[in-house]
Coordinates of C-alpha atoms in Angstrom, one line a residue:
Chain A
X19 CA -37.7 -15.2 -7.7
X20 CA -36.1 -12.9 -10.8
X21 CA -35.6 -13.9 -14.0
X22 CA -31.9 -13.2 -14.9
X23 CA -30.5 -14.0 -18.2
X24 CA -33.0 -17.2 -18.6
X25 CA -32.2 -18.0 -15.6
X26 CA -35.3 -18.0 -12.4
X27 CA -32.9 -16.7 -9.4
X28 CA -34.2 -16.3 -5.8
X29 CA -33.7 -12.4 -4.5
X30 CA -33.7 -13.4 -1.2
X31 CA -34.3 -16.5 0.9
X32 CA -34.5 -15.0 4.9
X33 CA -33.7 -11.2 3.9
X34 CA -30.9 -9.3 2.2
X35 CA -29.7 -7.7 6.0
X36 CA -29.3 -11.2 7.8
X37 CA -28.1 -12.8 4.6
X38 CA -25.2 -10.1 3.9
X39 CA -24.4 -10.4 7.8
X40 CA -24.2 -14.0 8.0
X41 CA -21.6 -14.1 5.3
X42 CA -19.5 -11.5 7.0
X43 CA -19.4 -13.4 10.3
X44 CA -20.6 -16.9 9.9
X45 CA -21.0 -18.3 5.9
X46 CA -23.2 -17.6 3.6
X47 CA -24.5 -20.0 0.4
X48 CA -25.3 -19.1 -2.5
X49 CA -26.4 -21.0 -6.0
X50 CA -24.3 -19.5 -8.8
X51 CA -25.2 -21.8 -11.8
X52 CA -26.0 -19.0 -14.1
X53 CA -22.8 -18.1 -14.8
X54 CA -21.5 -19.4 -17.4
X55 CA -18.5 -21.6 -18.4
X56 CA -16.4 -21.4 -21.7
X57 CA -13.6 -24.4 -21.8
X58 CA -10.7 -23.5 -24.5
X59 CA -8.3 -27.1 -25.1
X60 CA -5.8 -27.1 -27.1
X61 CA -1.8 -26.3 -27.5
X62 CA -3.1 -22.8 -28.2
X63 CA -5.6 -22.7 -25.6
X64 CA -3.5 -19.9 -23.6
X65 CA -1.8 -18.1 -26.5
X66 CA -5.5 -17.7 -27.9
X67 CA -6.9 -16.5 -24.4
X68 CA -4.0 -14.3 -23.9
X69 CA -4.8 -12.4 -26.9
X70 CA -8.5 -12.4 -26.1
X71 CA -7.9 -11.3 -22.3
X72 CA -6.2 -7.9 -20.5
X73 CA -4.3 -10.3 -18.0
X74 CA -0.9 -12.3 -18.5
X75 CA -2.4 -16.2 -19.2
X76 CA 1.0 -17.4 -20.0
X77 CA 2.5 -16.5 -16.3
X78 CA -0.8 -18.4 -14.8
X79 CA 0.5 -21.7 -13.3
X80 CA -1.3 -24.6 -13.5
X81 CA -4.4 -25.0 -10.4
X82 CA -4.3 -21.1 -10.3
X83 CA -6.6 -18.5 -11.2
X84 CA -7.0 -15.2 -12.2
X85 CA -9.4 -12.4 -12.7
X86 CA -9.3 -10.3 -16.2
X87 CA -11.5 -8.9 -18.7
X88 CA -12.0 -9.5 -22.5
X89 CA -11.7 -5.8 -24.4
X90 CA -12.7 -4.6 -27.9
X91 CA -10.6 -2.9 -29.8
X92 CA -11.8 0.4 -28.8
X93 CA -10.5 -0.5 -24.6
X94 CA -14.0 -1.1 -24.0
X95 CA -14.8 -4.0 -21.9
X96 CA -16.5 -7.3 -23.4
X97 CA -17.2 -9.5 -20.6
X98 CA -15.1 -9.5 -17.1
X99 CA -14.3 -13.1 -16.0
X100 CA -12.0 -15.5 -13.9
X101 CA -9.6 -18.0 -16.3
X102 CA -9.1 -20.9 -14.3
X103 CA -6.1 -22.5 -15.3
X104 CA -5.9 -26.8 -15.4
X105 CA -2.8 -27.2 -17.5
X106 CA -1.5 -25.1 -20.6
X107 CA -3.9 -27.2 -22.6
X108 CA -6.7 -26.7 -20.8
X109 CA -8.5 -23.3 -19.3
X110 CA -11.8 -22.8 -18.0
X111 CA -13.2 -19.6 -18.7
X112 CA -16.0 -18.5 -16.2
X113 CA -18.0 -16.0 -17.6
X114 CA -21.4 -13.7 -16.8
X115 CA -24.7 -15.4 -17.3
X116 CA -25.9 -12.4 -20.1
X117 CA -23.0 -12.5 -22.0
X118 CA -22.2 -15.8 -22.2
X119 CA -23.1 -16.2 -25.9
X120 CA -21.5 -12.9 -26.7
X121 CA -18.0 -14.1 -25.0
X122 CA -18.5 -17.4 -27.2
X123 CA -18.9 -15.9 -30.5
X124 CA -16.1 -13.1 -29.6
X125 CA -13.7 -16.1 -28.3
X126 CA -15.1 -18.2 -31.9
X127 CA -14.8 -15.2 -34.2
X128 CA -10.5 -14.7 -33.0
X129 CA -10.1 -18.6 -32.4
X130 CA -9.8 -19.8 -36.3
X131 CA -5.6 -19.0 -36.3
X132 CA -4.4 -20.8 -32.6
X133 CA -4.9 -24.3 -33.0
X134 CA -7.5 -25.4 -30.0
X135 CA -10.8 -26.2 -29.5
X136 CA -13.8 -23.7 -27.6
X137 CA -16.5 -25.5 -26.2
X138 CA -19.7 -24.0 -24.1
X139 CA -19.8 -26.1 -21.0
X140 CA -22.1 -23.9 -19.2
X141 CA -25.2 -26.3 -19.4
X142 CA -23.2 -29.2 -17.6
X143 CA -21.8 -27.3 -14.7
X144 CA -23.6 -26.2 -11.5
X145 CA -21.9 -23.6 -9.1
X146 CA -22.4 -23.6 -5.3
X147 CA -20.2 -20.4 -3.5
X148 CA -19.6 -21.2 0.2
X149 CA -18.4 -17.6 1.5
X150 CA -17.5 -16.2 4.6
X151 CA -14.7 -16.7 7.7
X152 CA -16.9 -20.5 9.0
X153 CA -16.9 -21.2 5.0
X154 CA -13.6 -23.3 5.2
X155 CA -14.7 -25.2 8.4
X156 CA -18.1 -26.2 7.1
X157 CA -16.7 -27.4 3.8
X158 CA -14.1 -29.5 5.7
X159 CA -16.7 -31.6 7.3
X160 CA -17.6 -32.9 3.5
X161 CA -14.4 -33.9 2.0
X162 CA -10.9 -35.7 3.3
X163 CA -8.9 -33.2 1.3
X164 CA -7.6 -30.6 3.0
X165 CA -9.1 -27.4 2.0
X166 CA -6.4 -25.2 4.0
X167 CA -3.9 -26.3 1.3
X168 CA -5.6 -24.5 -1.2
X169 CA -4.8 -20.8 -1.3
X170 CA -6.3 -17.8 -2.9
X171 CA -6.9 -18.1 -6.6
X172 CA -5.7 -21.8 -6.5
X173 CA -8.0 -24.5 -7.4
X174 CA -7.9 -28.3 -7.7
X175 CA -10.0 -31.0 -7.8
X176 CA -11.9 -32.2 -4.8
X177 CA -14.7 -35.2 -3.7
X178 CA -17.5 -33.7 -1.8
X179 CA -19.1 -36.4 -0.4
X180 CA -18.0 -38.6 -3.3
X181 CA -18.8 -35.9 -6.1
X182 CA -15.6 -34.6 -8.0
X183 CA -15.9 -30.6 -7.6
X184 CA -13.4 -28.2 -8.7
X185 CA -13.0 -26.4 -5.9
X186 CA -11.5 -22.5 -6.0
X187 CA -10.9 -20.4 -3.2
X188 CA -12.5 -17.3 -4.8
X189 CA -15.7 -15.7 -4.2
X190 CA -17.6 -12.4 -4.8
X191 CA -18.3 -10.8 -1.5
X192 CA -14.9 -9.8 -0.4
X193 CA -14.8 -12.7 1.7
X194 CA -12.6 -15.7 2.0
X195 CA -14.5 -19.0 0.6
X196 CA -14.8 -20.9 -2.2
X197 CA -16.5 -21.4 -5.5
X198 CA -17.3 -25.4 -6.1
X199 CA -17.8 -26.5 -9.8
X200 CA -19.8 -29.4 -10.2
X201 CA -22.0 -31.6 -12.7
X202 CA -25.5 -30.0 -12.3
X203 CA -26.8 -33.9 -11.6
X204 CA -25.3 -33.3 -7.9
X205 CA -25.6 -30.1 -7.0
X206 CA -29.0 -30.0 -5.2
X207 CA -27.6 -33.1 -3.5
X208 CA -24.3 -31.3 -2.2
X209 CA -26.4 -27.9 -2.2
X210 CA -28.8 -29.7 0.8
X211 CA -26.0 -31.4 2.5
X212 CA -24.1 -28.2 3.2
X213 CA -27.0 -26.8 4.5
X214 CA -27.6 -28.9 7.5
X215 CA -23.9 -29.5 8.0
X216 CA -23.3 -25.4 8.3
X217 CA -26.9 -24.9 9.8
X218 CA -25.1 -25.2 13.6
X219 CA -22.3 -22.2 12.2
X220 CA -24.7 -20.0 11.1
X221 CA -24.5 -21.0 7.3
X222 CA -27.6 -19.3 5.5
X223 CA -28.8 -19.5 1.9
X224 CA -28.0 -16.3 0.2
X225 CA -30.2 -14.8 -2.4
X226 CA -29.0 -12.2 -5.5
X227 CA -29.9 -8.9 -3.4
X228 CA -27.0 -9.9 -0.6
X229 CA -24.8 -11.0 -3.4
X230 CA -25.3 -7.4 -4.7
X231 CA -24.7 -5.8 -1.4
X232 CA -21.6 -8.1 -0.5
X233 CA -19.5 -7.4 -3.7
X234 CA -19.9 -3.0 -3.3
X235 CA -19.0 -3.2 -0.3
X236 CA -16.1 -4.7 -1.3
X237 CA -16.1 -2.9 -5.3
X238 CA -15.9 -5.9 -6.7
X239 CA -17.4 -4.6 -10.3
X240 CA -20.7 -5.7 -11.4
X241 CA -20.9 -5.9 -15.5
X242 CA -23.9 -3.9 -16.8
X243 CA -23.2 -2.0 -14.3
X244 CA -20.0 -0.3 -13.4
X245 CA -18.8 -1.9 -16.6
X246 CA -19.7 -1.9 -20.3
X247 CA -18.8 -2.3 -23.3
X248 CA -18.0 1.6 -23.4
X249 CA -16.0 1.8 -20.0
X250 CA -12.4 0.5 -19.8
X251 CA -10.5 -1.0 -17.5
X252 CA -8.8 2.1 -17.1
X253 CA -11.4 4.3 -16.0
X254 CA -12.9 1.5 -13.9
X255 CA -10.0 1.2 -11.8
X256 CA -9.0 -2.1 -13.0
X257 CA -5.7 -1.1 -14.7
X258 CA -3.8 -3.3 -11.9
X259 CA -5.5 -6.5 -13.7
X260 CA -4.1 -5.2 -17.1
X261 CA -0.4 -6.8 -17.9
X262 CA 0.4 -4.1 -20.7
X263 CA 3.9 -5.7 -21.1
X264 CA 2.5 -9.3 -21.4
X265 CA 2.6 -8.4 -25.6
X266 CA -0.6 -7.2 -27.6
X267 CA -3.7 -8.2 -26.9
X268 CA -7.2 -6.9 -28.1
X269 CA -7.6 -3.4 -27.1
X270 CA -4.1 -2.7 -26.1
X271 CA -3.6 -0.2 -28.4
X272 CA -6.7 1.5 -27.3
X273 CA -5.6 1.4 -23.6
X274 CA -2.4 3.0 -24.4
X275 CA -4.3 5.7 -26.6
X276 CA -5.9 6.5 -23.3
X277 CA -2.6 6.6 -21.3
X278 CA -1.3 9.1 -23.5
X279 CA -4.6 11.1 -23.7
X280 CA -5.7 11.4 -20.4
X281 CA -9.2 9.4 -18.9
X282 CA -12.4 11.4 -19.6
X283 CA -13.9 9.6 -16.6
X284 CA -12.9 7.6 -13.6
X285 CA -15.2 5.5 -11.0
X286 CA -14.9 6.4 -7.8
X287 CA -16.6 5.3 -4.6
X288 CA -18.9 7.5 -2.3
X289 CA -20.8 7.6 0.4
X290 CA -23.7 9.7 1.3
X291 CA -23.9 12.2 4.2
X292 CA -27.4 11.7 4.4
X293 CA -30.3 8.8 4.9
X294 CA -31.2 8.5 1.6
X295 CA -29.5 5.4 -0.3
X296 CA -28.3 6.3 -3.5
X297 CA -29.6 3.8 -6.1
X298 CA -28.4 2.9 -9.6
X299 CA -28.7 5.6 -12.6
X300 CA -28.8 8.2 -10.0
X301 CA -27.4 11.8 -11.4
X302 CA -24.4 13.2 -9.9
X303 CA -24.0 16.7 -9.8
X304 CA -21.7 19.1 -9.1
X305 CA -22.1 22.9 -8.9
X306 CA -25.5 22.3 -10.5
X307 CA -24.3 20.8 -13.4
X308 CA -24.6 16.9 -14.0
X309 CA -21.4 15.2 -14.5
X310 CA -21.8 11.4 -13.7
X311 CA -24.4 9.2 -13.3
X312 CA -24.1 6.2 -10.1
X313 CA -23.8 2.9 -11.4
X314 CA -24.3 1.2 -8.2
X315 CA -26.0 2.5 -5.2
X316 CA -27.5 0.8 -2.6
X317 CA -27.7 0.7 1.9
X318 CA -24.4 -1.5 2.6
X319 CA -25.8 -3.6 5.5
X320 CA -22.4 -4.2 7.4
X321 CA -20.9 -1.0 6.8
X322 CA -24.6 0.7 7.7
X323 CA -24.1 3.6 5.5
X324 CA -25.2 4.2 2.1
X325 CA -22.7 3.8 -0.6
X326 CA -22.5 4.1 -4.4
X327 CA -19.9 4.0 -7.6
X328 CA -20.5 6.4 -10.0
X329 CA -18.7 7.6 -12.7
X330 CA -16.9 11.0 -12.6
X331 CA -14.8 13.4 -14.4
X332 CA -11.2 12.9 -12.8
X333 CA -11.5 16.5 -11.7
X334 CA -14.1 15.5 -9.0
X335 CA -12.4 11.7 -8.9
X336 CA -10.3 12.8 -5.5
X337 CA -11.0 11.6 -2.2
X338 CA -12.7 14.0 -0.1
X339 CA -14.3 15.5 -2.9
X340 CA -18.1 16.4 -2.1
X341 CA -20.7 15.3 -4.7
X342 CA -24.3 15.8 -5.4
X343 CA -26.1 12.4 -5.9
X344 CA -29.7 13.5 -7.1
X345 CA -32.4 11.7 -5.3
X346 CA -36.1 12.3 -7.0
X347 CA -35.2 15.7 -7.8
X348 CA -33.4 16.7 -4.4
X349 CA -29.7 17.0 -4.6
X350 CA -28.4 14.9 -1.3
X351 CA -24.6 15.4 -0.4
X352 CA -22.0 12.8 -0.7
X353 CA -18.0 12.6 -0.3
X354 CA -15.4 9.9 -2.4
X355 CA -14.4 7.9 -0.2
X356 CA -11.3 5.6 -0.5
X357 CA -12.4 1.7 -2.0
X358 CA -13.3 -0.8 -1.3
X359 CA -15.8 -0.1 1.1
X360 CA -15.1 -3.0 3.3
X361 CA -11.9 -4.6 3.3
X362 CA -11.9 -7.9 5.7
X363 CA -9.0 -8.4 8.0
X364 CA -6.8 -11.0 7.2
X365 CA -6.3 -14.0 9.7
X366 CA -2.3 -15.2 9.2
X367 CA -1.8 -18.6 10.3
Chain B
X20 CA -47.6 -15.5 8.8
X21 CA -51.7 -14.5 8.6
X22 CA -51.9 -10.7 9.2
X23 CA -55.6 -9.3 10.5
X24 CA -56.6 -6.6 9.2
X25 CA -58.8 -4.8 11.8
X26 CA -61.9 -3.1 10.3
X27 CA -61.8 0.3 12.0
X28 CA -59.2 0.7 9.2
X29 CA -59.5 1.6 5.5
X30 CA -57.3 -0.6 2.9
X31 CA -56.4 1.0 -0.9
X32 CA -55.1 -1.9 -3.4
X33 CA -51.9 -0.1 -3.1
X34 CA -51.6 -1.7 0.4
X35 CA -51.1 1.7 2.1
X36 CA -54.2 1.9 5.2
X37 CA -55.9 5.3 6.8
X38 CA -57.4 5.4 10.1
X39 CA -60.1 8.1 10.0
X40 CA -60.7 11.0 13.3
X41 CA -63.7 13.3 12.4
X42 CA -62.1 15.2 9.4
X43 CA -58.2 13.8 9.8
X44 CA -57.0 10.5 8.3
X45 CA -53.6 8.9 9.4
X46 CA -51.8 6.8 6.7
X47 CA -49.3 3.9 6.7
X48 CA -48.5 0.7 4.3
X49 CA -50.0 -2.3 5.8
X50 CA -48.6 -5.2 7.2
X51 CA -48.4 -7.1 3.9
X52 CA -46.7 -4.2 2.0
X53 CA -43.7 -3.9 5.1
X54 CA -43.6 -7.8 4.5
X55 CA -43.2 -7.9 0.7
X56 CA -40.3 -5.0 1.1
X57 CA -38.4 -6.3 3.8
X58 CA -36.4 -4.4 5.7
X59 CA -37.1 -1.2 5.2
X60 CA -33.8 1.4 5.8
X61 CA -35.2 4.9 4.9
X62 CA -38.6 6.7 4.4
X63 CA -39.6 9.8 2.3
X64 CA -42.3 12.3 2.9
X65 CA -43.8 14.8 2.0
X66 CA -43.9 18.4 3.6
X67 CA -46.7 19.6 6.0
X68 CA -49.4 21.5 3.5
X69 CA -48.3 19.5 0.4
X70 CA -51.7 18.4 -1.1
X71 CA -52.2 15.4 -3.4
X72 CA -54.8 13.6 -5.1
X73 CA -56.6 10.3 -4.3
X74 CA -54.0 7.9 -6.1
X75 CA -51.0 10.6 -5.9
X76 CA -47.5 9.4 -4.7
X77 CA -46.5 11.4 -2.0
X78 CA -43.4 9.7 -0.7
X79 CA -41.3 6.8 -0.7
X80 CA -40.2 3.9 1.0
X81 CA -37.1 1.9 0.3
X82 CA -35.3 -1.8 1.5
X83 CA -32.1 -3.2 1.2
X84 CA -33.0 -4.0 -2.7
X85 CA -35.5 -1.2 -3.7
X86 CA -37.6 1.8 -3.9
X87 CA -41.4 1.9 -3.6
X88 CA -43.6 5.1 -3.8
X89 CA -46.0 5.8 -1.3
X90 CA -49.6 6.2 -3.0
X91 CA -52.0 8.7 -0.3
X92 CA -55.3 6.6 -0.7
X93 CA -57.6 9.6 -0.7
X94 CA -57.1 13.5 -1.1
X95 CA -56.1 15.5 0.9
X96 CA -53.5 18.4 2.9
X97 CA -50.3 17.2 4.8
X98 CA -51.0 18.0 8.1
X99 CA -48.3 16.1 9.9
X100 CA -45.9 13.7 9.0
X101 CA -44.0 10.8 11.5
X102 CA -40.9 12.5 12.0
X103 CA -39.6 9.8 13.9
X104 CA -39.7 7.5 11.2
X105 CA -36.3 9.6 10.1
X106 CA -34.7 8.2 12.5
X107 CA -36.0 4.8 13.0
X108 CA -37.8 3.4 9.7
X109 CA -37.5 0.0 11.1
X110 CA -40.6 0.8 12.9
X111 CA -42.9 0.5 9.6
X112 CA -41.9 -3.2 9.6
X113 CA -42.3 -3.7 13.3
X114 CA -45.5 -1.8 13.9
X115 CA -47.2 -1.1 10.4
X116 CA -50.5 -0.3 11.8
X117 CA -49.3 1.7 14.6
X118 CA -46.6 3.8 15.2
X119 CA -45.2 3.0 11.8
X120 CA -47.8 5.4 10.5
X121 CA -46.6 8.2 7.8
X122 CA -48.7 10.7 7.5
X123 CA -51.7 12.7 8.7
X124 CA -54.1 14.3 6.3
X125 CA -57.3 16.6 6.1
X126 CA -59.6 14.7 4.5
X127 CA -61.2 16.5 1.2
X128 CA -64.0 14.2 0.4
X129 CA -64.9 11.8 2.9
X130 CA -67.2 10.2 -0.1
X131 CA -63.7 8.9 -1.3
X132 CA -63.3 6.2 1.8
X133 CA -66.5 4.2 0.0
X134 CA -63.7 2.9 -2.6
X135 CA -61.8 1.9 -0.4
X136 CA -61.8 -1.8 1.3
X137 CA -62.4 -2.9 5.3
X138 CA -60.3 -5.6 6.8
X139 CA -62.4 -8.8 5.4
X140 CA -62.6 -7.5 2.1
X141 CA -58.1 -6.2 1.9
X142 CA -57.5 -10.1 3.7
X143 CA -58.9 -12.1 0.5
X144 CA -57.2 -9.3 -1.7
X145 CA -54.0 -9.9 -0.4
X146 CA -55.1 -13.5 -0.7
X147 CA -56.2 -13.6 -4.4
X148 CA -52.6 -11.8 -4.7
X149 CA -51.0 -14.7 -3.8
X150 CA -48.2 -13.4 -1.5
X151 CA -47.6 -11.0 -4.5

């Protein structure tokens, strides 16, 4: 067990390896209640989140979700999260665990002119993440509604064995699956019962190390990471989640400056063309000279190779390019390679 | 699982182990150590003729989630290292006390082993550890 923003997480439960295989060729489960949950109601619940947030809240239909960031006004980025919309009254904002109280007093310190209300939900609701290609099939056996009605970034409200869940086809590890929102009262209830339901399709309970692993291979971001409050969106390769025509927002302007300028930096993925795993913090060099540091490095268990994001001038930003990643002093060659990592092929039914 | 710890073995509290040969002492991470890291995915030593204090890392080991250093239980010169290990580091969680060793050294001062701990003795340590 880890502590992790006041939360005690388990690291593992079997091992990292088996865990971050079984979710990318049986299911994996993993107990998500640490993040946190920020529920704005109101009639100006999405013209107050659409000024707070990079993507378009107003072009969200209703059961949908989407992925976006809050910025400051310097373009750098507050908090990533999902914005789960219920109805234009009503969004859920699903945040990170160690930010949640700075998202809340950002959200609290913009909210005074938009008539709605901001309310932090995060001690009521559990969160259970069923991922991987048998996550569908396993969750089936618990409810009568029919989870293959529910597409990507849709979400609605589901009994699990007579428990109301929101249930989102979403996830973290690059896989298909869902997220399940629940009242923390039933979630080591529904938690036990989907493990012996999924036990015969090789569900296993997975820890935060495969989480890790699971979401670079698949460059899903990780914030405190690969982003801060000093990297934007821009320079982390998230400008496809920005909607710079959606009207201003907080840190438009900044993003724009930054268009016009040029980016100083950009994150790239590589991989190393040697045994030695690059790990987080890791120097990069190039021609002897340090020009990036890795944010994330670790061994990818499904792709076997060792991978990493790092940021880098956009001179070296190309792929192909050959980096140094320094490893205790010894400078061990690496390429950029084209992201993400691991990209899962698509069933189409 | 319980682990034995055979006594023709020498134990540091840094869980790595040396087997000694006259004036030569092969070194490895015991079976707890392989067990608290998991699965380990890469292995870092030391060049032949490096020489290190008792207490000194001389290498590394690293899982899925992390990075230890290798600590050489007693001085001594690099007289060999498992170059196999390269190749296959899942060894050191299969056969810790065997051909998962690391490396051999020349013993500088045999006086050192008395510090260190026999099987009965490293067994209740890891005990009194509590899995840690």
């Amino acid at each position: 067990m880890v502590e992790f923003a006041g939360w005690e997480l388990p690291v593992q439960y079997t091992g990292p390896i088996p865990e971050h295989m079984a979710v990318r060729e049986a299911a994996g489960l993993f107990d998500v209640s640490h993040m946190g949950e920020l529920e704005v109601r109101g009639k100006q619940a999405v013209d107050l989140v659409d000024r707070l947030t990079v993507n378009a809240v107003r072009d969200l239909d209703d059961n949908n979700a989407h992925y976006t960031m809050f910025l400051n006004e310097q373009g750098g980025i507050i908090d990533d999260l999902l914005v789960y919309k219920v109805s234009k009254y009503h969004l859920i904002l699903v945040v990170n665990a160690g930010t949640t109280e700075k998202d809340l007093n950002w959200i609290l310190q913009h909210a005074a002119d938009f008539d709605c209300e901001v309310a932090n939900t995060s001690p009521i609701y559990a969160q259970i993440a069923i991922q991987g290609p048998r996550a569908e099939r396993i969750l089936q056996q618990m409810t009568s509604s029919l989870l293959d009605r529910i597409p990507s970034f849709c979400h609605q409200i589901v009994e699990l064995d007579s428990v109301r869940c929101r249930v989102s086809r979403s996830g973290y590890t690059g896989e298909d699956g869902f997220e399940i929102y629940l009242d923390g009262t039933y979630a080591p209830g529904i938690w036990n019962r989907l493990l012996v339901i999924g036990s015969d399709q090789g569900l296993l309970p997975c820890g935060l190390a495969a989480r890790n692993t699971l979401r670079l291979e698949s460059k899903m971001a990780l914030y405190g990471n690969d982003i801060d409050d000093t990297t934007s969106p821009l320079e982390a390769g998230l400008g496809w989640v920005v909607k710079m025509d959606k009207g201003d927002f907080i840190g438009r302007a900044a993003l724009e400056q930054q268009k016009r300028d040029g980016l100083r930096r950009k994150l790239v993925g590589f991989e190393m063309l040697d045994k030695a795993p690059a790990r987080d913090g890791y120097e990069v060099v190039v021609d002897g000279t340090v020009v990036g540091r890795v944010t994330s490095g670790s061994p990818a268990p499904y792709l076997k190779k060792n991978i990493g994001l790092a940021y880098v001038p956009p001179e070296h930003a190309s792929v192909g390019t050959g980096l140094g990643i320094l490893v205790r002093g010894r400078e061990v060659p690496a390429v950029v390679v084209k992201t993400p990592f691991y990209k899962r092929k698509r069933v189409f039914d | 699982m319980m682990a034995t710890y055979p006594d023709d073995l020498y134990y540091s509290k840094d869980h790595e182990w040396i087997r000694v040969d006259g004036e030569t002492g092969t070194i490895g991470i015991t079976d707890h150590a392989q067990e608290q890291l998991g699965d380990v995915v890469y292995v870092e030593l030391p060049a032949v003729g490096a020489t290190f204090e008792a207490g000194a890392p001389f290498g590394s080991v690293e899982s899925v989630k992390a990075v230890s250093e290798l600590y050489l239980p007693i001085a001594g010169e690099i007289v060999e290292v498992n170059a196999a290990l390269a190749d296959t580091p899942e060894t050191v969680n299969s056969d810790p006390h065997g051909a998962g060793w690391m490396v051999r050294v020349s013993i500088k001062d045999a006086a050192e082993l008395s510090g260190l701990m026999r099987g009965a003795a490293y067994t209740s340590y890891v005990q009194d550890e509590g899995g840690e």
